């Protein structure tokens, strides 16, 4: 349904605001019968038992951030309004979250909690040892924080909540997550379609068989084949090809085969963003190669 990204300085009151947002949305859901199938959830460092200490070291922070992202992917869905309560201070990570939501066609919004550094320091000093950041880590996170901007698509729509605000802009957030625009996936956010494990073998075998079949037809005709020709590759695979009225050399056909295989090897090994499922069957490869030969063997 939607992804709500909370962002702000450490100890700025993000968890409190996330709870306020959840309570507002829950009340709305209870009063709106058409949304009765929806549920809300808060995902945070605390819910994943991620210690504050991970932010002391970049090497430990990276796997912690990966754990948060993985949990977010598991919980996102068309029937869930997910609130991610974490520092989310890196704009690249917020973009990654945005892409994951866009891939699932979810609505998104970002809530920026604004607080003065001194206020955060004071609140941090009153926390227990297990819940507080070390002074050095806190100052480091202040320096590294990348403020959200309504000018970039992954932070939009952006809602700002000040430290002194008593309530959250619940109505605006509700409108964004229930009636805001859903941006469809594009090539940058779509999952890459993977080829089957035997695709490369099928590609090599089918193209080689077609080259051999053309040479065999040409040898039987004692010259150029020319015109529409049916190639008998197997009992069930007999593609038709329109060949030029001239003698085709083996080196010419092999060159076309190498070029065709090289292009399609890339799609097999790296994946493709073509719409729909890519067909790597013998029939599909044969049809593609025949079309390629007809285009490149013109007189």
PDB file of C-alpha atoms in Angstrom:
ATOM      1  CA  UNK A   1       0.000   0.000   0.000  1.00  0.00           C
ATOM      2  CA  UNK A   2       2.533   2.616   1.138  1.00  0.00           C
ATOM      3  CA  UNK A   3       5.973   3.284   2.578  1.00  0.00           C
ATOM      4  CA  UNK A   4       6.494   6.116   5.068  1.00  0.00           C
ATOM      5  CA  UNK A   5      10.167   6.958   5.580  1.00  0.00           C
ATOM      6  CA  UNK A   6      11.092   8.734   8.822  1.00  0.00           C
ATOM      7  CA  UNK A   7      14.318  10.743   8.771  1.00  0.00           C
ATOM      8  CA  UNK A   8      16.056  13.044  11.229  1.00  0.00           C
ATOM      9  CA  UNK A   9      18.954  13.525  13.611  1.00  0.00           C
ATOM     10  CA  UNK A  10      19.613  10.801  16.177  1.00  0.00           C
ATOM     11  CA  UNK A  11      17.480  11.312  19.332  1.00  0.00           C
ATOM     12  CA  UNK A  12      15.310  13.893  17.564  1.00  0.00           C
ATOM     13  CA  UNK A  13      12.056  12.149  18.490  1.00  0.00           C
ATOM     14  CA  UNK A  14      11.605   9.995  15.387  1.00  0.00           C
ATOM     15  CA  UNK A  15      10.151   7.012  17.267  1.00  0.00           C
ATOM     16  CA  UNK A  16       7.619   9.214  19.060  1.00  0.00           C
ATOM     17  CA  UNK A  17       6.523  10.762  15.765  1.00  0.00           C
ATOM     18  CA  UNK A  18       6.348   7.343  14.072  1.00  0.00           C
ATOM     19  CA  UNK A  19       4.015   6.172  16.834  1.00  0.00           C
ATOM     20  CA  UNK A  20       1.883   9.308  16.437  1.00  0.00           C
ATOM     21  CA  UNK A  21       1.607   8.674  12.691  1.00  0.00           C
ATOM     22  CA  UNK A  22       0.675   5.036  13.232  1.00  0.00           C
ATOM     23  CA  UNK A  23      -2.010   5.964  15.770  1.00  0.00           C
ATOM     24  CA  UNK A  24      -3.495   8.550  13.412  1.00  0.00           C
ATOM     25  CA  UNK A  25      -3.545   6.071  10.502  1.00  0.00           C
ATOM     26  CA  UNK A  26      -5.026   3.301  12.671  1.00  0.00           C
ATOM     27  CA  UNK A  27      -7.866   5.614  13.706  1.00  0.00           C
ATOM     28  CA  UNK A  28      -8.493   6.477  10.061  1.00  0.00           C
ATOM     29  CA  UNK A  29      -8.539   2.817   9.067  1.00  0.00           C
ATOM     30  CA  UNK A  30     -11.080   2.016  11.776  1.00  0.00           C
ATOM     31  CA  UNK A  31     -13.418   4.698  10.417  1.00  0.00           C
ATOM     32  CA  UNK A  32     -12.994   3.974   6.714  1.00  0.00           C
ATOM     33  CA  UNK A  33     -14.628   0.634   5.700  1.00  0.00           C
ATOM     34  CA  UNK A  34     -12.963   0.630   2.272  1.00  0.00           C
ATOM     35  CA  UNK A  35      -9.569   0.468   3.983  1.00  0.00           C
ATOM     36  CA  UNK A  36     -10.482  -2.240   6.510  1.00  0.00           C
ATOM     37  CA  UNK A  37      -8.169  -4.743   4.784  1.00  0.00           C
ATOM     38  CA  UNK A  38      -5.107  -2.577   5.460  1.00  0.00           C
ATOM     39  CA  UNK A  39      -2.741  -2.788   8.417  1.00  0.00           C
ATOM     40  CA  UNK A  40       0.072  -0.580   9.729  1.00  0.00           C
ATOM     41  CA  UNK A  41       3.493  -1.553  11.003  1.00  0.00           C
ATOM     42  CA  UNK A  42       6.555   0.226  12.375  1.00  0.00           C
ATOM     43  CA  UNK A  43       9.989  -1.097  11.450  1.00  0.00           C
ATOM     44  CA  UNK A  44      12.908   0.249  13.471  1.00  0.00           C
ATOM     45  CA  UNK A  45      16.390  -0.520  14.746  1.00  0.00           C
ATOM     46  CA  UNK A  46      14.771  -1.373  18.069  1.00  0.00           C
ATOM     47  CA  UNK A  47      12.328  -3.893  16.538  1.00  0.00           C
ATOM     48  CA  UNK A  48      15.279  -5.578  14.790  1.00  0.00           C
ATOM     49  CA  UNK A  49      17.429  -5.483  17.968  1.00  0.00           C
ATOM     50  CA  UNK A  50      20.050  -3.356  16.210  1.00  0.00           C
ATOM     51  CA  UNK A  51      22.320  -1.809  18.807  1.00  0.00           C
ATOM     52  CA  UNK A  52      23.262   1.877  18.822  1.00  0.00           C
ATOM     53  CA  UNK A  53      26.859   0.688  18.833  1.00  0.00           C
ATOM     54  CA  UNK A  54      26.688  -0.296  15.145  1.00  0.00           C
ATOM     55  CA  UNK A  55      26.910   3.403  14.276  1.00  0.00           C
ATOM     56  CA  UNK A  56      30.303   3.605  15.991  1.00  0.00           C
ATOM     57  CA  UNK A  57      31.934   1.875  13.033  1.00  0.00           C
ATOM     58  CA  UNK A  58      31.123   1.985   9.332  1.00  0.00           C
ATOM     59  CA  UNK A  59      32.007  -1.694   8.961  1.00  0.00           C
ATOM     60  CA  UNK A  60      29.316  -2.705  11.449  1.00  0.00           C
ATOM     61  CA  UNK A  61      26.794  -0.114  10.260  1.00  0.00           C
ATOM     62  CA  UNK A  62      26.683  -1.447   6.694  1.00  0.00           C
ATOM     63  CA  UNK A  63      25.337  -4.954   7.560  1.00  0.00           C
ATOM     64  CA  UNK A  64      22.903  -3.380  10.036  1.00  0.00           C
ATOM     65  CA  UNK A  65      21.539  -1.134   7.304  1.00  0.00           C
ATOM     66  CA  UNK A  66      21.298  -4.163   5.004  1.00  0.00           C
ATOM     67  CA  UNK A  67      19.315  -6.025   7.679  1.00  0.00           C
ATOM     68  CA  UNK A  68      16.906  -3.080   7.931  1.00  0.00           C
ATOM     69  CA  UNK A  69      16.460  -2.975   4.163  1.00  0.00           C
ATOM     70  CA  UNK A  70      15.864  -6.731   3.942  1.00  0.00           C
ATOM     71  CA  UNK A  71      13.258  -6.592   6.705  1.00  0.00           C
ATOM     72  CA  UNK A  72      11.616  -3.643   4.944  1.00  0.00           C
ATOM     73  CA  UNK A  73      11.358  -5.625   1.697  1.00  0.00           C
ATOM     74  CA  UNK A  74       9.758  -8.535   3.544  1.00  0.00           C
ATOM     75  CA  UNK A  75       7.128  -6.365   5.217  1.00  0.00           C
ATOM     76  CA  UNK A  76       6.207  -4.127   2.288  1.00  0.00           C
ATOM     77  CA  UNK A  77       3.034  -5.094   0.478  1.00  0.00           C
ATOM     78  CA  UNK A  78      -0.207  -3.902  -1.079  1.00  0.00           C
ATOM     79  CA  UNK A  79      -2.083  -4.409   2.201  1.00  0.00           C
ATOM     80  CA  UNK A  80       0.495  -2.820   4.530  1.00  0.00           C
ATOM     81  CA  UNK A  81       1.337   0.765   5.427  1.00  0.00           C
ATOM     82  CA  UNK A  82       4.936   0.431   6.586  1.00  0.00           C
ATOM     83  CA  UNK A  83       6.588   3.162   8.667  1.00  0.00           C
ATOM     84  CA  UNK A  84      10.383   2.868   8.706  1.00  0.00           C
ATOM     85  CA  UNK A  85      11.637   4.515  11.897  1.00  0.00           C
ATOM     86  CA  UNK A  86      15.416   4.736  11.519  1.00  0.00           C
ATOM     87  CA  UNK A  87      17.994   7.503  11.028  1.00  0.00           C
ATOM     88  CA  UNK A  88      17.780   7.091   7.218  1.00  0.00           C
ATOM     89  CA  UNK A  89      20.335   9.867   7.077  1.00  0.00           C
ATOM     90  CA  UNK A  90      21.990   8.798   3.805  1.00  0.00           C
ATOM     91  CA  UNK A  91      20.157  10.049   0.717  1.00  0.00           C
ATOM     92  CA  UNK A  92      21.445   7.092  -1.303  1.00  0.00           C
ATOM     93  CA  UNK A  93      19.787   4.709   1.165  1.00  0.00           C
ATOM     94  CA  UNK A  94      16.526   6.652   0.991  1.00  0.00           C
ATOM     95  CA  UNK A  95      16.701   6.375  -2.797  1.00  0.00           C
ATOM     96  CA  UNK A  96      17.217   2.619  -2.480  1.00  0.00           C
ATOM     97  CA  UNK A  97      14.126   2.401  -0.280  1.00  0.00           C
ATOM     98  CA  UNK A  98      12.166   4.504  -2.789  1.00  0.00           C
ATOM     99  CA  UNK A  99      13.169   2.161  -5.635  1.00  0.00           C
ATOM    100  CA  UNK A 100      12.090  -0.902  -3.659  1.00  0.00           C
ATOM    101  CA  UNK A 101       8.691   0.677  -2.991  1.00  0.00           C
ATOM    102  CA  UNK A 102       8.299   1.776  -6.594  1.00  0.00           C
ATOM    103  CA  UNK A 103       9.035  -1.739  -7.806  1.00  0.00           C
ATOM    104  CA  UNK A 104       6.031  -2.950  -5.790  1.00  0.00           C
ATOM    105  CA  UNK A 105       3.911   0.025  -6.988  1.00  0.00           C
ATOM    106  CA  UNK A 106       3.512   1.456  -3.489  1.00  0.00           C
ATOM    107  CA  UNK A 107       2.838   5.085  -2.601  1.00  0.00           C
ATOM    108  CA  UNK A 108       5.633   6.797  -0.705  1.00  0.00           C
ATOM    109  CA  UNK A 109       6.268   9.826   1.479  1.00  0.00           C
ATOM    110  CA  UNK A 110       9.072  11.091   3.696  1.00  0.00           C
ATOM    111  CA  UNK A 111       8.664  12.634   7.159  1.00  0.00           C
ATOM    112  CA  UNK A 112      11.528  14.874   8.263  1.00  0.00           C
ATOM    113  CA  UNK A 113      11.865  15.397  12.024  1.00  0.00           C
ATOM    114  CA  UNK A 114      13.610  18.718  12.680  1.00  0.00           C
ATOM    115  CA  UNK A 115      15.479  19.287  15.951  1.00  0.00           C
ATOM    116  CA  UNK A 116      18.442  21.370  17.097  1.00  0.00           C
ATOM    117  CA  UNK A 117      21.672  19.489  17.720  1.00  0.00           C
ATOM    118  CA  UNK A 118      21.796  20.767  21.299  1.00  0.00           C
ATOM    119  CA  UNK A 119      18.327  19.386  21.967  1.00  0.00           C
ATOM    120  CA  UNK A 120      19.419  15.977  20.670  1.00  0.00           C
ATOM    121  CA  UNK A 121      22.596  16.079  22.795  1.00  0.00           C
ATOM    122  CA  UNK A 122      20.603  16.907  25.905  1.00  0.00           C
ATOM    123  CA  UNK A 123      18.062  14.147  25.339  1.00  0.00           C
ATOM    124  CA  UNK A 124      20.811  11.636  24.545  1.00  0.00           C
ATOM    125  CA  UNK A 125      22.561  12.421  27.844  1.00  0.00           C
ATOM    126  CA  UNK A 126      19.447  11.398  29.799  1.00  0.00           C
ATOM    127  CA  UNK A 127      19.165   7.970  28.189  1.00  0.00           C
ATOM    128  CA  UNK A 128      20.416   4.686  29.620  1.00  0.00           C
ATOM    129  CA  UNK A 129      23.726   3.298  28.427  1.00  0.00           C
ATOM    130  CA  UNK A 130      22.019   0.732  26.208  1.00  0.00           C
ATOM    131  CA  UNK A 131      19.824   3.334  24.476  1.00  0.00           C
ATOM    132  CA  UNK A 132      22.231   6.237  24.087  1.00  0.00           C
ATOM    133  CA  UNK A 133      24.782   7.046  21.396  1.00  0.00           C
ATOM    134  CA  UNK A 134      28.353   7.720  22.376  1.00  0.00           C
ATOM    135  CA  UNK A 135      29.258  11.416  22.168  1.00  0.00           C
ATOM    136  CA  UNK A 136      31.675  10.791  19.300  1.00  0.00           C
ATOM    137  CA  UNK A 137      29.123   8.762  17.333  1.00  0.00           C
ATOM    138  CA  UNK A 138      26.418  11.369  17.854  1.00  0.00           C
ATOM    139  CA  UNK A 139      28.629  14.172  16.560  1.00  0.00           C
ATOM    140  CA  UNK A 140      29.717  12.026  13.623  1.00  0.00           C
ATOM    141  CA  UNK A 141      26.108  11.306  12.648  1.00  0.00           C
ATOM    142  CA  UNK A 142      25.319  15.019  12.836  1.00  0.00           C
ATOM    143  CA  UNK A 143      28.102  15.713  10.337  1.00  0.00           C
ATOM    144  CA  UNK A 144      27.094  12.903   7.990  1.00  0.00           C
ATOM    145  CA  UNK A 145      23.373  13.654   7.965  1.00  0.00           C
ATOM    146  CA  UNK A 146      21.992  14.424   4.493  1.00  0.00           C
ATOM    147  CA  UNK A 147      18.824  16.469   4.835  1.00  0.00           C
ATOM    148  CA  UNK A 148      15.776  15.380   2.790  1.00  0.00           C
ATOM    149  CA  UNK A 149      14.650  17.685  -0.002  1.00  0.00           C
ATOM    150  CA  UNK A 150      11.254  18.062  -1.624  1.00  0.00           C
ATOM    151  CA  UNK A 151      13.108  18.832  -4.868  1.00  0.00           C
ATOM    152  CA  UNK A 152      14.145  15.183  -5.376  1.00  0.00           C
ATOM    153  CA  UNK A 153      11.630  12.500  -6.268  1.00  0.00           C
ATOM    154  CA  UNK A 154      12.723   9.948  -3.642  1.00  0.00           C
ATOM    155  CA  UNK A 155      12.047  12.347  -0.754  1.00  0.00           C
ATOM    156  CA  UNK A 156       8.737  13.596  -2.150  1.00  0.00           C
ATOM    157  CA  UNK A 157       6.159  14.269  -0.920  1.00  0.00           C
ATOM    158  CA  UNK A 158       8.070  15.608   2.091  1.00  0.00           C
ATOM    159  CA  UNK A 159       6.442  16.502   5.419  1.00  0.00           C
ATOM    160  CA  UNK A 160       8.436  18.462   8.006  1.00  0.00           C
ATOM    161  CA  UNK A 161       7.701  18.180  11.732  1.00  0.00           C
ATOM    162  CA  UNK A 162       9.382  20.567  14.162  1.00  0.00           C
ATOM    163  CA  UNK A 163      10.551  19.580  17.652  1.00  0.00           C
ATOM    164  CA  UNK A 164       7.959  21.933  19.133  1.00  0.00           C
ATOM    165  CA  UNK A 165       4.996  20.638  17.102  1.00  0.00           C
ATOM    166  CA  UNK A 166       2.443  18.838  19.237  1.00  0.00           C
ATOM    167  CA  UNK A 167       0.811  16.879  16.421  1.00  0.00           C
ATOM    168  CA  UNK A 168       1.854  15.391  13.099  1.00  0.00           C
ATOM    169  CA  UNK A 169       0.361  16.476   9.732  1.00  0.00           C
ATOM    170  CA  UNK A 170      -1.772  13.356   9.750  1.00  0.00           C
ATOM    171  CA  UNK A 171      -4.318  14.407   7.141  1.00  0.00           C
ATOM    172  CA  UNK A 172      -1.632  15.307   4.597  1.00  0.00           C
ATOM    173  CA  UNK A 173       0.246  12.062   5.218  1.00  0.00           C
ATOM    174  CA  UNK A 174      -3.007  10.093   4.960  1.00  0.00           C
ATOM    175  CA  UNK A 175      -3.818  11.720   1.635  1.00  0.00           C
ATOM    176  CA  UNK A 176      -0.322  10.986   0.294  1.00  0.00           C
ATOM    177  CA  UNK A 177      -0.430   7.285   1.187  1.00  0.00           C
ATOM    178  CA  UNK A 178      -4.019   6.646   0.102  1.00  0.00           C
ATOM    179  CA  UNK A 179      -4.594   8.860  -2.920  1.00  0.00           C
ATOM    180  CA  UNK A 180      -1.173  10.078  -4.009  1.00  0.00           C
ATOM    181  CA  UNK A 181       0.312   9.196  -7.375  1.00  0.00           C
ATOM    182  CA  UNK A 182       1.706   5.694  -7.815  1.00  0.00           C
ATOM    183  CA  UNK A 183       4.811   5.874  -9.955  1.00  0.00           C
ATOM    184  CA  UNK A 184       5.134   2.772 -12.149  1.00  0.00           C
ATOM    185  CA  UNK A 185       8.400   0.806 -12.194  1.00  0.00           C
ATOM    186  CA  UNK A 186      10.874   1.681 -14.909  1.00  0.00           C
ATOM    187  CA  UNK A 187      14.069   0.031 -16.113  1.00  0.00           C
ATOM    188  CA  UNK A 188      15.902   1.461 -13.104  1.00  0.00           C
ATOM    189  CA  UNK A 189      13.569  -0.108 -10.570  1.00  0.00           C
ATOM    190  CA  UNK A 190      12.341  -3.272 -12.252  1.00  0.00           C
ATOM    191  CA  UNK A 191      13.686  -6.653 -11.285  1.00  0.00           C
ATOM    192  CA  UNK A 192      15.890  -7.982 -14.066  1.00  0.00           C
ATOM    193  CA  UNK A 193      14.428 -10.937 -15.925  1.00  0.00           C
ATOM    194  CA  UNK A 194      16.835 -13.850 -15.568  1.00  0.00           C
ATOM    195  CA  UNK A 195      17.529 -16.371 -18.316  1.00  0.00           C
ATOM    196  CA  UNK A 196      17.238 -20.117 -17.592  1.00  0.00           C
ATOM    197  CA  UNK A 197      20.433 -21.966 -16.715  1.00  0.00           C
ATOM    198  CA  UNK A 198      20.587 -23.766 -20.086  1.00  0.00           C
ATOM    199  CA  UNK A 199      19.993 -20.618 -22.172  1.00  0.00           C
ATOM    200  CA  UNK A 200      23.620 -20.246 -23.253  1.00  0.00           C
ATOM    201  CA  UNK A 201      23.809 -23.895 -24.340  1.00  0.00           C
ATOM    202  CA  UNK A 202      20.542 -23.528 -26.281  1.00  0.00           C
ATOM    203  CA  UNK A 203      21.852 -20.372 -27.962  1.00  0.00           C
ATOM    204  CA  UNK A 204      25.104 -21.999 -29.101  1.00  0.00           C
ATOM    205  CA  UNK A 205      23.524 -25.297 -30.152  1.00  0.00           C
ATOM    206  CA  UNK A 206      20.588 -23.830 -32.072  1.00  0.00           C
ATOM    207  CA  UNK A 207      22.632 -21.283 -34.025  1.00  0.00           C
ATOM    208  CA  UNK A 208      25.261 -23.882 -34.901  1.00  0.00           C
ATOM    209  CA  UNK A 209      22.563 -26.298 -36.100  1.00  0.00           C
ATOM    210  CA  UNK A 210      21.037 -23.619 -38.334  1.00  0.00           C
ATOM    211  CA  UNK A 211      24.414 -22.798 -39.913  1.00  0.00           C
ATOM    212  CA  UNK A 212      25.028 -26.506 -40.562  1.00  0.00           C
ATOM    213  CA  UNK A 213      21.522 -26.933 -42.025  1.00  0.00           C
ATOM    214  CA  UNK A 214      22.024 -24.020 -44.453  1.00  0.00           C
ATOM    215  CA  UNK A 215      25.351 -25.436 -45.614  1.00  0.00           C
ATOM    216  CA  UNK A 216      23.765 -28.880 -46.051  1.00  0.00           C
ATOM    217  CA  UNK A 217      20.867 -27.468 -48.115  1.00  0.00           C
ATOM    218  CA  UNK A 218      23.352 -25.568 -50.249  1.00  0.00           C
ATOM    219  CA  UNK A 219      25.490 -28.658 -50.847  1.00  0.00           C
ATOM    220  CA  UNK A 220      22.457 -30.709 -51.898  1.00  0.00           C
ATOM    221  CA  UNK A 221      21.391 -28.071 -54.408  1.00  0.00           C
ATOM    222  CA  UNK A 222      24.935 -27.942 -55.824  1.00  0.00           C
ATOM    223  CA  UNK A 223      25.012 -24.164 -55.610  1.00  0.00           C
ATOM    224  CA  UNK A 224      23.132 -21.354 -53.968  1.00  0.00           C
ATOM    225  CA  UNK A 225      19.866 -22.270 -52.321  1.00  0.00           C
ATOM    226  CA  UNK A 226      18.081 -18.925 -52.729  1.00  0.00           C
ATOM    227  CA  UNK A 227      14.528 -17.911 -51.892  1.00  0.00           C
ATOM    228  CA  UNK A 228      12.254 -19.365 -49.199  1.00  0.00           C
ATOM    229  CA  UNK A 229      13.829 -22.438 -47.619  1.00  0.00           C
ATOM    230  CA  UNK A 230      12.687 -24.752 -44.843  1.00  0.00           C
ATOM    231  CA  UNK A 231      15.482 -25.920 -42.547  1.00  0.00           C
ATOM    232  CA  UNK A 232      14.912 -29.281 -40.904  1.00  0.00           C
ATOM    233  CA  UNK A 233      16.635 -28.988 -37.527  1.00  0.00           C
ATOM    234  CA  UNK A 234      14.615 -31.703 -35.782  1.00  0.00           C
ATOM    235  CA  UNK A 235      11.260 -33.453 -36.011  1.00  0.00           C
ATOM    236  CA  UNK A 236       9.528 -30.523 -34.335  1.00  0.00           C
ATOM    237  CA  UNK A 237      11.784 -27.594 -35.277  1.00  0.00           C
ATOM    238  CA  UNK A 238      11.670 -26.562 -38.936  1.00  0.00           C
ATOM    239  CA  UNK A 239      12.140 -22.799 -39.285  1.00  0.00           C
ATOM    240  CA  UNK A 240      11.672 -21.074 -42.627  1.00  0.00           C
ATOM    241  CA  UNK A 241      14.248 -18.634 -43.944  1.00  0.00           C
ATOM    242  CA  UNK A 242      14.398 -16.420 -47.039  1.00  0.00           C
ATOM    243  CA  UNK A 243      17.965 -16.760 -48.323  1.00  0.00           C
ATOM    244  CA  UNK A 244      19.672 -14.588 -50.963  1.00  0.00           C
ATOM    245  CA  UNK A 245      20.116 -16.061 -54.453  1.00  0.00           C
ATOM    246  CA  UNK A 246      23.879 -16.523 -54.214  1.00  0.00           C
ATOM    247  CA  UNK A 247      26.429 -18.898 -52.748  1.00  0.00           C
ATOM    248  CA  UNK A 248      26.887 -18.475 -49.003  1.00  0.00           C
ATOM    249  CA  UNK A 249      30.291 -19.261 -47.538  1.00  0.00           C
ATOM    250  CA  UNK A 250      30.814 -21.007 -44.206  1.00  0.00           C
ATOM    251  CA  UNK A 251      32.940 -18.122 -42.934  1.00  0.00           C
ATOM    252  CA  UNK A 252      30.133 -15.668 -43.734  1.00  0.00           C
ATOM    253  CA  UNK A 253      27.574 -17.703 -41.804  1.00  0.00           C
ATOM    254  CA  UNK A 254      29.960 -18.259 -38.897  1.00  0.00           C
ATOM    255  CA  UNK A 255      30.622 -14.514 -38.666  1.00  0.00           C
ATOM    256  CA  UNK A 256      26.887 -13.832 -38.424  1.00  0.00           C
ATOM    257  CA  UNK A 257      26.577 -16.577 -35.810  1.00  0.00           C
ATOM    258  CA  UNK A 258      29.386 -15.098 -33.685  1.00  0.00           C
ATOM    259  CA  UNK A 259      27.854 -11.623 -33.827  1.00  0.00           C
ATOM    260  CA  UNK A 260      24.393 -12.919 -32.913  1.00  0.00           C
ATOM    261  CA  UNK A 261      25.687 -15.058 -30.035  1.00  0.00           C
ATOM    262  CA  UNK A 262      27.846 -12.224 -28.654  1.00  0.00           C
ATOM    263  CA  UNK A 263      24.888  -9.848 -28.473  1.00  0.00           C
ATOM    264  CA  UNK A 264      22.605 -12.383 -26.798  1.00  0.00           C
ATOM    265  CA  UNK A 265      25.246 -13.688 -24.395  1.00  0.00           C
ATOM    266  CA  UNK A 266      25.153 -10.298 -22.680  1.00  0.00           C
ATOM    267  CA  UNK A 267      21.397 -10.555 -22.178  1.00  0.00           C
ATOM    268  CA  UNK A 268      21.820 -14.052 -20.729  1.00  0.00           C
ATOM    269  CA  UNK A 269      24.652 -13.253 -18.313  1.00  0.00           C
ATOM    270  CA  UNK A 270      23.531  -9.778 -17.208  1.00  0.00           C
ATOM    271  CA  UNK A 271      19.772 -10.163 -17.570  1.00  0.00           C
ATOM    272  CA  UNK A 272      17.370  -8.059 -19.585  1.00  0.00           C
ATOM    273  CA  UNK A 273      14.827  -5.357 -18.776  1.00  0.00           C
ATOM    274  CA  UNK A 274      12.551  -6.265 -21.681  1.00  0.00           C
ATOM    275  CA  UNK A 275       8.871  -6.247 -20.757  1.00  0.00           C
ATOM    276  CA  UNK A 276       7.429  -9.669 -20.048  1.00  0.00           C
ATOM    277  CA  UNK A 277       9.175 -12.993 -19.815  1.00  0.00           C
ATOM    278  CA  UNK A 278      12.035 -13.461 -22.265  1.00  0.00           C
ATOM    279  CA  UNK A 279      11.776 -16.735 -24.220  1.00  0.00           C
ATOM    280  CA  UNK A 280      15.046 -18.673 -24.519  1.00  0.00           C
ATOM    281  CA  UNK A 281      13.542 -21.853 -26.008  1.00  0.00           C
ATOM    282  CA  UNK A 282      14.990 -23.478 -29.152  1.00  0.00           C
ATOM    283  CA  UNK A 283      12.034 -22.237 -31.210  1.00  0.00           C
ATOM    284  CA  UNK A 284      12.448 -18.638 -30.037  1.00  0.00           C
ATOM    285  CA  UNK A 285      16.227 -18.633 -30.551  1.00  0.00           C
ATOM    286  CA  UNK A 286      15.800 -20.172 -34.016  1.00  0.00           C
ATOM    287  CA  UNK A 287      13.235 -17.540 -35.034  1.00  0.00           C
ATOM    288  CA  UNK A 288      15.486 -14.717 -33.790  1.00  0.00           C
ATOM    289  CA  UNK A 289      18.573 -16.091 -35.552  1.00  0.00           C
ATOM    290  CA  UNK A 290      16.681 -16.678 -38.810  1.00  0.00           C
ATOM    291  CA  UNK A 291      15.441 -13.069 -38.754  1.00  0.00           C
ATOM    292  CA  UNK A 292      18.990 -11.901 -38.006  1.00  0.00           C
ATOM    293  CA  UNK A 293      20.400 -13.884 -40.964  1.00  0.00           C
ATOM    294  CA  UNK A 294      17.742 -12.594 -43.357  1.00  0.00           C
ATOM    295  CA  UNK A 295      18.637  -9.030 -42.380  1.00  0.00           C
ATOM    296  CA  UNK A 296      22.416  -9.480 -42.581  1.00  0.00           C
ATOM    297  CA  UNK A 297      22.656 -11.770 -45.639  1.00  0.00           C
ATOM    298  CA  UNK A 298      20.771  -9.511 -48.021  1.00  0.00           C
ATOM    299  CA  UNK A 299      22.204  -9.425 -51.538  1.00  0.00           C
TER     300      UNK A 299
END
